[in-house]
Amino acid sequence: MDTQRKYPKTYSIEFFPPKTTAGAEKLRHTREQLAELRPAYISVTFGAGGSTQAGTLETVCEIQQAGIAAAPHLSCVGSTREQLRQILDTYRQRGIRRIVALRGDMPSGMHSMGELRYANELVEFIRAETGDHFKIEVAAYPEFHPQAPDASTDLANFKRKVEAGADSAITQYFYNPDAYFRFVDDCERLGLDLPIVPGIMPITNYKQLARFSDACGAEIPRWIRKRLEDFADDIDGLRAFGYEVTLELCRSLLEGGAPGLHFYSMNQVDPTRRLWRELGLGNSD
Ligand code: FAD
């Protein structure tokens, strides 16, 4: 873990693009309140295959205009090089300096895989097209990607993204800090020298969290799952327990040397703001 301590701490927040006008208005309000925390940047997810792509651009432009650094996610699955080139050009023209580069997942009903197969190829493409213009973040999986045949292959594939030119990584969420510490140790052994920032998913809704976790391979430890199940319709009880669990997780990660935290806000103000303030987080600019 020691290499991680040398990096400046980066605290950031993630949004997803709104689907409706009412959602856009609500997100504006969320952004105004979370901007007070002075995140290093706000990232905005991107739906492979066109579902939310215009929304990503609109949302990052609004964030930038409000004076906060915005980082669009960009996934390559289902896209041609030309389409990706155009998106990168647009972001460059809008003054965007950071991108979260992903393979993404094929949406159901979409059949063309696109011209780039994996995130390492996208990172290579972004570097070839735009040099050092963008700071490139990539995804990391302390509990391993669900499609990886085994842990060491997944690590070797993570290494490809770093060698292709990634500057730093954001992890999939997890609730077992040892998974993160061991992943970081493995990366260190492979000679990978980059900040690996834990992704934090506040716990506010058990059914939604269980669904996400099944899909993305993030484990909810049995003791947490069992307790969350017990709360049933007691939303306040569930949120209070979820808050304590996530707060402890953040504390142990930071004490263990994590170089920041990236909050999956789910476009909600309170869960992220409460953790942020309790932890006394602050970016050094
Ligand atoms: P990759 O790094 O390409 O890995 C995908 C799989 O392929 C892994 O199993 C890996 O081991 C394997 N692999 C990688 N490279 C190679 C290679 N060269 N040869 C053979 N096998 C290889 N999804 C979205 O749709 N939109 C988003 O905005 C979004 N944001 C995310 C942000 C973060 C921080 C994280 C952690 C995930 C995000 N995702 C998003 C989900 C992500 O798209 C999925 O997890 C996807 O399945 C993998 O994307 P990746 O970039 O990690 O893929």
PDB file of N, CA, C and O in Angstrom, residues 139-189:
ATOM      1  N   ALA A 139     -11.000   2.126 -15.041  1.00  0.00           N
ATOM      2  CA  ALA A 139     -11.693   1.384 -13.986  1.00  0.00           C
ATOM      3  C   ALA A 139     -10.789   0.277 -13.435  1.00  0.00           C
ATOM      4  O   ALA A 139     -10.038  -0.356 -14.183  1.00  0.00           O
ATOM      5  N   ALA A 140     -10.893   0.052 -12.114  1.00  0.00           N
ATOM      6  CA  ALA A 140     -10.148  -1.042 -11.476  1.00  0.00           C
ATOM      7  C   ALA A 140     -11.142  -1.870 -10.659  1.00  0.00           C
ATOM      8  O   ALA A 140     -12.141  -1.339 -10.173  1.00  0.00           O
ATOM      9  N   TYR A 141     -10.854  -3.145 -10.500  1.00  0.00           N
ATOM     10  CA  TYR A 141     -11.805  -4.062  -9.863  1.00  0.00           C
ATOM     11  C   TYR A 141     -11.124  -4.855  -8.746  1.00  0.00           C
ATOM     12  O   TYR A 141     -10.607  -5.952  -8.975  1.00  0.00           O
ATOM     13  N   PRO A 142     -11.154  -4.317  -7.515  1.00  0.00           N
ATOM     14  CA  PRO A 142     -10.509  -5.040  -6.398  1.00  0.00           C
ATOM     15  C   PRO A 142     -11.108  -6.423  -6.164  1.00  0.00           C
ATOM     16  O   PRO A 142     -10.434  -7.314  -5.655  1.00  0.00           O
ATOM     17  N   GLU A 143     -12.374  -6.627  -6.549  1.00  0.00           N
ATOM     18  CA  GLU A 143     -12.972  -7.965  -6.398  1.00  0.00           C
ATOM     19  C   GLU A 143     -13.056  -8.660  -7.764  1.00  0.00           C
ATOM     20  O   GLU A 143     -13.753  -9.661  -7.901  1.00  0.00           O
ATOM     21  N   PHE A 144     -12.399  -8.102  -8.735  1.00  0.00           N
ATOM     22  CA  PHE A 144     -12.218  -8.628 -10.091  1.00  0.00           C
ATOM     23  C   PHE A 144     -13.469  -8.486 -10.958  1.00  0.00           C
ATOM     24  O   PHE A 144     -14.586  -8.517 -10.462  1.00  0.00           O
ATOM     25  N   HIS A 145     -13.194  -8.248 -12.238  1.00  0.00           N
ATOM     26  CA  HIS A 145     -14.281  -8.022 -13.188  1.00  0.00           C
ATOM     27  C   HIS A 145     -15.050  -9.328 -13.399  1.00  0.00           C
ATOM     28  O   HIS A 145     -14.434 -10.394 -13.509  1.00  0.00           O
ATOM     29  N   PRO A 146     -16.383  -9.253 -13.472  1.00  0.00           N
ATOM     30  CA  PRO A 146     -17.168 -10.502 -13.550  1.00  0.00           C
ATOM     31  C   PRO A 146     -16.862 -11.370 -14.777  1.00  0.00           C
ATOM     32  O   PRO A 146     -17.066 -12.581 -14.727  1.00  0.00           O
ATOM     33  N   GLN A 147     -16.345 -10.765 -15.852  1.00  0.00           N
ATOM     34  CA  GLN A 147     -16.054 -11.594 -17.037  1.00  0.00           C
ATOM     35  C   GLN A 147     -14.621 -12.127 -17.053  1.00  0.00           C
ATOM     36  O   GLN A 147     -14.256 -12.863 -17.969  1.00  0.00           O
ATOM     37  N   ALA A 148     -13.818 -11.738 -16.085  1.00  0.00           N
ATOM     38  CA  ALA A 148     -12.410 -12.175 -16.127  1.00  0.00           C
ATOM     39  C   ALA A 148     -12.327 -13.664 -15.790  1.00  0.00           C
ATOM     40  O   ALA A 148     -13.001 -14.125 -14.872  1.00  0.00           O
ATOM     41  N   PRO A 149     -11.511 -14.425 -16.517  1.00  0.00           N
ATOM     42  CA  PRO A 149     -11.422 -15.856 -16.236  1.00  0.00           C
ATOM     43  C   PRO A 149     -10.801 -16.148 -14.867  1.00  0.00           C
ATOM     44  O   PRO A 149     -11.167 -17.108 -14.211  1.00  0.00           O
ATOM     45  N   ASP A 150      -9.878 -15.304 -14.434  1.00  0.00           N
ATOM     46  CA  ASP A 150      -9.280 -15.469 -13.102  1.00  0.00           C
ATOM     47  C   ASP A 150      -8.632 -14.154 -12.675  1.00  0.00           C
ATOM     48  O   ASP A 150      -8.509 -13.219 -13.478  1.00  0.00           O
ATOM     49  N   ALA A 151      -8.236 -14.112 -11.401  1.00  0.00           N
ATOM     50  CA  ALA A 151      -7.739 -12.858 -10.828  1.00  0.00           C
ATOM     51  C   ALA A 151      -6.468 -12.377 -11.528  1.00  0.00           C
ATOM     52  O   ALA A 151      -6.328 -11.192 -11.846  1.00  0.00           O
ATOM     53  N   SER A 152      -5.536 -13.311 -11.802  1.00  0.00           N
ATOM     54  CA  SER A 152      -4.260 -12.835 -12.354  1.00  0.00           C
ATOM     55  C   SER A 152      -4.429 -12.336 -13.795  1.00  0.00           C
ATOM     56  O   SER A 152      -3.766 -11.371 -14.198  1.00  0.00           O
ATOM     57  N   THR A 153      -5.351 -12.931 -14.545  1.00  0.00           N
ATOM     58  CA  THR A 153      -5.601 -12.424 -15.910  1.00  0.00           C
ATOM     59  C   THR A 153      -6.202 -11.025 -15.834  1.00  0.00           C
ATOM     60  O   THR A 153      -5.847 -10.128 -16.613  1.00  0.00           O
ATOM     61  N   ASP A 154      -7.107 -10.826 -14.886  1.00  0.00           N
ATOM     62  CA  ASP A 154      -7.729  -9.505 -14.754  1.00  0.00           C
ATOM     63  C   ASP A 154      -6.680  -8.456 -14.379  1.00  0.00           C
ATOM     64  O   ASP A 154      -6.692  -7.335 -14.905  1.00  0.00           O
ATOM     65  N   LEU A 155      -5.767  -8.838 -13.490  1.00  0.00           N
ATOM     66  CA  LEU A 155      -4.698  -7.909 -13.114  1.00  0.00           C
ATOM     67  C   LEU A 155      -3.805  -7.589 -14.315  1.00  0.00           C
ATOM     68  O   LEU A 155      -3.417  -6.439 -14.526  1.00  0.00           O
ATOM     69  N   ALA A 156      -3.503  -8.641 -15.099  1.00  0.00           N
ATOM     70  CA  ALA A 156      -2.661  -8.418 -16.287  1.00  0.00           C
ATOM     71  C   ALA A 156      -3.388  -7.480 -17.263  1.00  0.00           C
ATOM     72  O   ALA A 156      -2.766  -6.630 -17.908  1.00  0.00           O
ATOM     73  N   ASN A 157      -4.712  -7.614 -17.338  1.00  0.00           N
ATOM     74  CA  ASN A 157      -5.472  -6.728 -18.230  1.00  0.00           C
ATOM     75  C   ASN A 157      -5.542  -5.305 -17.684  1.00  0.00           C
ATOM     76  O   ASN A 157      -5.523  -4.332 -18.445  1.00  0.00           O
ATOM     77  N   PHE A 158      -5.588  -5.184 -16.366  1.00  0.00           N
ATOM     78  CA  PHE A 158      -5.535  -3.841 -15.765  1.00  0.00           C
ATOM     79  C   PHE A 158      -4.192  -3.183 -16.114  1.00  0.00           C
ATOM     80  O   PHE A 158      -4.125  -2.015 -16.488  1.00  0.00           O
ATOM     81  N   LYS A 159      -3.127  -3.997 -16.036  1.00  0.00           N
ATOM     82  CA  LYS A 159      -1.781  -3.489 -16.346  1.00  0.00           C
ATOM     83  C   LYS A 159      -1.717  -2.941 -17.788  1.00  0.00           C
ATOM     84  O   LYS A 159      -1.066  -1.938 -18.056  1.00  0.00           O
ATOM     85  N   ARG A 160      -2.422  -3.612 -18.701  1.00  0.00           N
ATOM     86  CA  ARG A 160      -2.425  -3.130 -20.103  1.00  0.00           C
ATOM     87  C   ARG A 160      -2.955  -1.707 -20.194  1.00  0.00           C
ATOM     88  O   ARG A 160      -2.479  -0.890 -20.988  1.00  0.00           O
ATOM     89  N   LYS A 161      -4.000  -1.411 -19.385  1.00  0.00           N
ATOM     90  CA  LYS A 161      -4.591  -0.069 -19.452  1.00  0.00           C
ATOM     91  C   LYS A 161      -3.613   0.967 -18.914  1.00  0.00           C
ATOM     92  O   LYS A 161      -3.535   2.078 -19.407  1.00  0.00           O
ATOM     93  N   VAL A 162      -2.892   0.564 -17.876  1.00  0.00           N
ATOM     94  CA  VAL A 162      -1.927   1.498 -17.286  1.00  0.00           C
ATOM     95  C   VAL A 162      -0.807   1.746 -18.290  1.00  0.00           C
ATOM     96  O   VAL A 162      -0.410   2.884 -18.546  1.00  0.00           O
ATOM     97  N   GLU A 163      -0.322   0.656 -18.888  1.00  0.00           N
ATOM     98  CA  GLU A 163       0.787   0.797 -19.847  1.00  0.00           C
ATOM     99  C   GLU A 163       0.358   1.547 -21.112  1.00  0.00           C
ATOM    100  O   GLU A 163       1.175   2.154 -21.779  1.00  0.00           O
ATOM    101  N   ALA A 164      -0.934   1.517 -21.415  1.00  0.00           N
ATOM    102  CA  ALA A 164      -1.423   2.252 -22.592  1.00  0.00           C
ATOM    103  C   ALA A 164      -1.474   3.750 -22.321  1.00  0.00           C
ATOM    104  O   ALA A 164      -1.645   4.545 -23.249  1.00  0.00           O
ATOM    105  N   GLY A 165      -1.351   4.157 -21.044  1.00  0.00           N
ATOM    106  CA  GLY A 165      -1.271   5.595 -20.767  1.00  0.00           C
ATOM    107  C   GLY A 165      -2.259   6.134 -19.749  1.00  0.00           C
ATOM    108  O   GLY A 165      -2.453   7.358 -19.680  1.00  0.00           O
ATOM    109  N   ALA A 166      -2.891   5.264 -18.953  1.00  0.00           N
ATOM    110  CA  ALA A 166      -3.808   5.777 -17.920  1.00  0.00           C
ATOM    111  C   ALA A 166      -3.010   6.517 -16.851  1.00  0.00           C
ATOM    112  O   ALA A 166      -1.903   6.106 -16.502  1.00  0.00           O
ATOM    113  N   ASP A 167      -3.591   7.610 -16.349  1.00  0.00           N
ATOM    114  CA  ASP A 167      -2.921   8.381 -15.295  1.00  0.00           C
ATOM    115  C   ASP A 167      -3.321   7.915 -13.913  1.00  0.00           C
ATOM    116  O   ASP A 167      -2.551   8.032 -12.970  1.00  0.00           O
ATOM    117  N   SER A 168      -4.577   7.513 -13.774  1.00  0.00           N
ATOM    118  CA  SER A 168      -5.021   7.032 -12.469  1.00  0.00           C
ATOM    119  C   SER A 168      -6.244   6.144 -12.651  1.00  0.00           C
ATOM    120  O   SER A 168      -6.769   6.030 -13.768  1.00  0.00           O
ATOM    121  N   ALA A 169      -6.655   5.499 -11.549  1.00  0.00           N
ATOM    122  CA  ALA A 169      -7.761   4.543 -11.651  1.00  0.00           C
ATOM    123  C   ALA A 169      -8.788   4.826 -10.563  1.00  0.00           C
ATOM    124  O   ALA A 169      -8.459   5.347  -9.491  1.00  0.00           O
ATOM    125  N   ILE A 170     -10.025   4.479 -10.875  1.00  0.00           N
ATOM    126  CA  ILE A 170     -11.129   4.541  -9.901  1.00  0.00           C
ATOM    127  C   ILE A 170     -11.647   3.117  -9.786  1.00  0.00           C
ATOM    128  O   ILE A 170     -11.857   2.450 -10.807  1.00  0.00           O
ATOM    129  N   THR A 171     -11.890   2.670  -8.559  1.00  0.00           N
ATOM    130  CA  THR A 171     -12.332   1.279  -8.443  1.00  0.00           C
ATOM    131  C   THR A 171     -13.848   1.146  -8.531  1.00  0.00           C
ATOM    132  O   THR A 171     -14.590   2.084  -8.247  1.00  0.00           O
ATOM    133  N   GLN A 172     -14.268  -0.045  -8.884  1.00  0.00           N
ATOM    134  CA  GLN A 172     -15.649  -0.468  -8.667  1.00  0.00           C
ATOM    135  C   GLN A 172     -15.894  -0.389  -7.166  1.00  0.00           C
ATOM    136  O   GLN A 172     -14.938  -0.508  -6.385  1.00  0.00           O
ATOM    137  N   TYR A 173     -17.131  -0.205  -6.733  1.00  0.00           N
ATOM    138  CA  TYR A 173     -17.360  -0.137  -5.289  1.00  0.00           C
ATOM    139  C   TYR A 173     -17.199  -1.513  -4.645  1.00  0.00           C
ATOM    140  O   TYR A 173     -17.275  -2.548  -5.313  1.00  0.00           O
ATOM    141  N   PHE A 174     -16.936  -1.497  -3.371  1.00  0.00           N
ATOM    142  CA  PHE A 174     -16.726  -2.736  -2.599  1.00  0.00           C
ATOM    143  C   PHE A 174     -16.964  -2.362  -1.150  1.00  0.00           C
ATOM    144  O   PHE A 174     -16.956  -1.166  -0.795  1.00  0.00           O
ATOM    145  N   TYR A 175     -17.206  -3.349  -0.301  1.00  0.00           N
ATOM    146  CA  TYR A 175     -17.408  -3.066   1.125  1.00  0.00           C
ATOM    147  C   TYR A 175     -16.374  -3.762   1.994  1.00  0.00           C
ATOM    148  O   TYR A 175     -16.454  -3.717   3.215  1.00  0.00           O
ATOM    149  N   ASN A 176     -15.431  -4.443   1.351  1.00  0.00           N
ATOM    150  CA  ASN A 176     -14.390  -5.145   2.099  1.00  0.00           C
ATOM    151  C   ASN A 176     -13.050  -4.460   1.819  1.00  0.00           C
ATOM    152  O   ASN A 176     -12.477  -4.652   0.742  1.00  0.00           O
ATOM    153  N   PRO A 177     -12.561  -3.644   2.747  1.00  0.00           N
ATOM    154  CA  PRO A 177     -11.340  -2.885   2.457  1.00  0.00           C
ATOM    155  C   PRO A 177     -10.142  -3.774   2.131  1.00  0.00           C
ATOM    156  O   PRO A 177      -9.254  -3.372   1.376  1.00  0.00           O
ATOM    157  N   ASP A 178     -10.117  -5.011   2.656  1.00  0.00           N
ATOM    158  CA  ASP A 178      -8.980  -5.899   2.364  1.00  0.00           C
ATOM    159  C   ASP A 178      -8.873  -6.202   0.870  1.00  0.00           C
ATOM    160  O   ASP A 178      -7.779  -6.408   0.346  1.00  0.00           O
ATOM    161  N   ALA A 179     -10.024  -6.256   0.196  1.00  0.00           N
ATOM    162  CA  ALA A 179      -9.994  -6.506  -1.256  1.00  0.00           C
ATOM    163  C   ALA A 179      -9.198  -5.390  -1.936  1.00  0.00           C
ATOM    164  O   ALA A 179      -8.379  -5.633  -2.820  1.00  0.00           O
ATOM    165  N   TYR A 180      -9.438  -4.164  -1.483  1.00  0.00           N
ATOM    166  CA  TYR A 180      -8.725  -3.014  -2.057  1.00  0.00           C
ATOM    167  C   TYR A 180      -7.245  -3.055  -1.711  1.00  0.00           C
ATOM    168  O   TYR A 180      -6.383  -2.908  -2.587  1.00  0.00           O
ATOM    169  N   PHE A 181      -6.936  -3.265  -0.422  1.00  0.00           N
ATOM    170  CA  PHE A 181      -5.519  -3.242  -0.025  1.00  0.00           C
ATOM    171  C   PHE A 181      -4.724  -4.330  -0.751  1.00  0.00           C
ATOM    172  O   PHE A 181      -3.600  -4.109  -1.190  1.00  0.00           O
ATOM    173  N   ARG A 182      -5.331  -5.497  -0.905  1.00  0.00           N
ATOM    174  CA  ARG A 182      -4.624  -6.588  -1.605  1.00  0.00           C
ATOM    175  C   ARG A 182      -4.460  -6.277  -3.094  1.00  0.00           C
ATOM    176  O   ARG A 182      -3.427  -6.573  -3.701  1.00  0.00           O
ATOM    177  N   PHE A 183      -5.485  -5.678  -3.680  1.00  0.00           N
ATOM    178  CA  PHE A 183      -5.405  -5.313  -5.098  1.00  0.00           C
ATOM    179  C   PHE A 183      -4.260  -4.321  -5.317  1.00  0.00           C
ATOM    180  O   PHE A 183      -3.455  -4.458  -6.243  1.00  0.00           O
ATOM    181  N   VAL A 184      -4.199  -3.339  -4.432  1.00  0.00           N
ATOM    182  CA  VAL A 184      -3.156  -2.324  -4.558  1.00  0.00           C
ATOM    183  C   VAL A 184      -1.770  -2.957  -4.369  1.00  0.00           C
ATOM    184  O   VAL A 184      -0.819  -2.629  -5.096  1.00  0.00           O
ATOM    185  N   ASP A 185      -1.659  -3.884  -3.433  1.00  0.00           N
ATOM    186  CA  ASP A 185      -0.375  -4.581  -3.233  1.00  0.00           C
ATOM    187  C   ASP A 185       0.012  -5.359  -4.496  1.00  0.00           C
ATOM    188  O   ASP A 185       1.175  -5.367  -4.902  1.00  0.00           O
ATOM    189  N   ASP A 186      -0.972  -6.016  -5.108  1.00  0.00           N
ATOM    190  CA  ASP A 186      -0.697  -6.763  -6.346  1.00  0.00           C
ATOM    191  C   ASP A 186      -0.200  -5.812  -7.437  1.00  0.00           C
ATOM    192  O   ASP A 186       0.721  -6.134  -8.191  1.00  0.00           O
ATOM    193  N   CYS A 187      -0.856  -4.640  -7.528  1.00  0.00           N
ATOM    194  CA  CYS A 187      -0.446  -3.668  -8.557  1.00  0.00           C
ATOM    195  C   CYS A 187       0.982  -3.201  -8.303  1.00  0.00           C
ATOM    196  O   CYS A 187       1.779  -3.044  -9.231  1.00  0.00           O
ATOM    197  N   GLU A 188       1.291  -3.006  -7.033  1.00  0.00           N
ATOM    198  CA  GLU A 188       2.640  -2.586  -6.656  1.00  0.00           C
ATOM    199  C   GLU A 188       3.655  -3.645  -7.097  1.00  0.00           C
ATOM    200  O   GLU A 188       4.699  -3.325  -7.664  1.00  0.00           O
ATOM    201  N   ARG A 189       3.314  -4.908  -6.852  1.00  0.00           N
ATOM    202  CA  ARG A 189       4.221  -6.010  -7.247  1.00  0.00           C
ATOM    203  C   ARG A 189       4.414  -6.052  -8.762  1.00  0.00           C
ATOM    204  O   ARG A 189       5.457  -6.448  -9.257  1.00  0.00           O
TER     205      ARG A 189
END
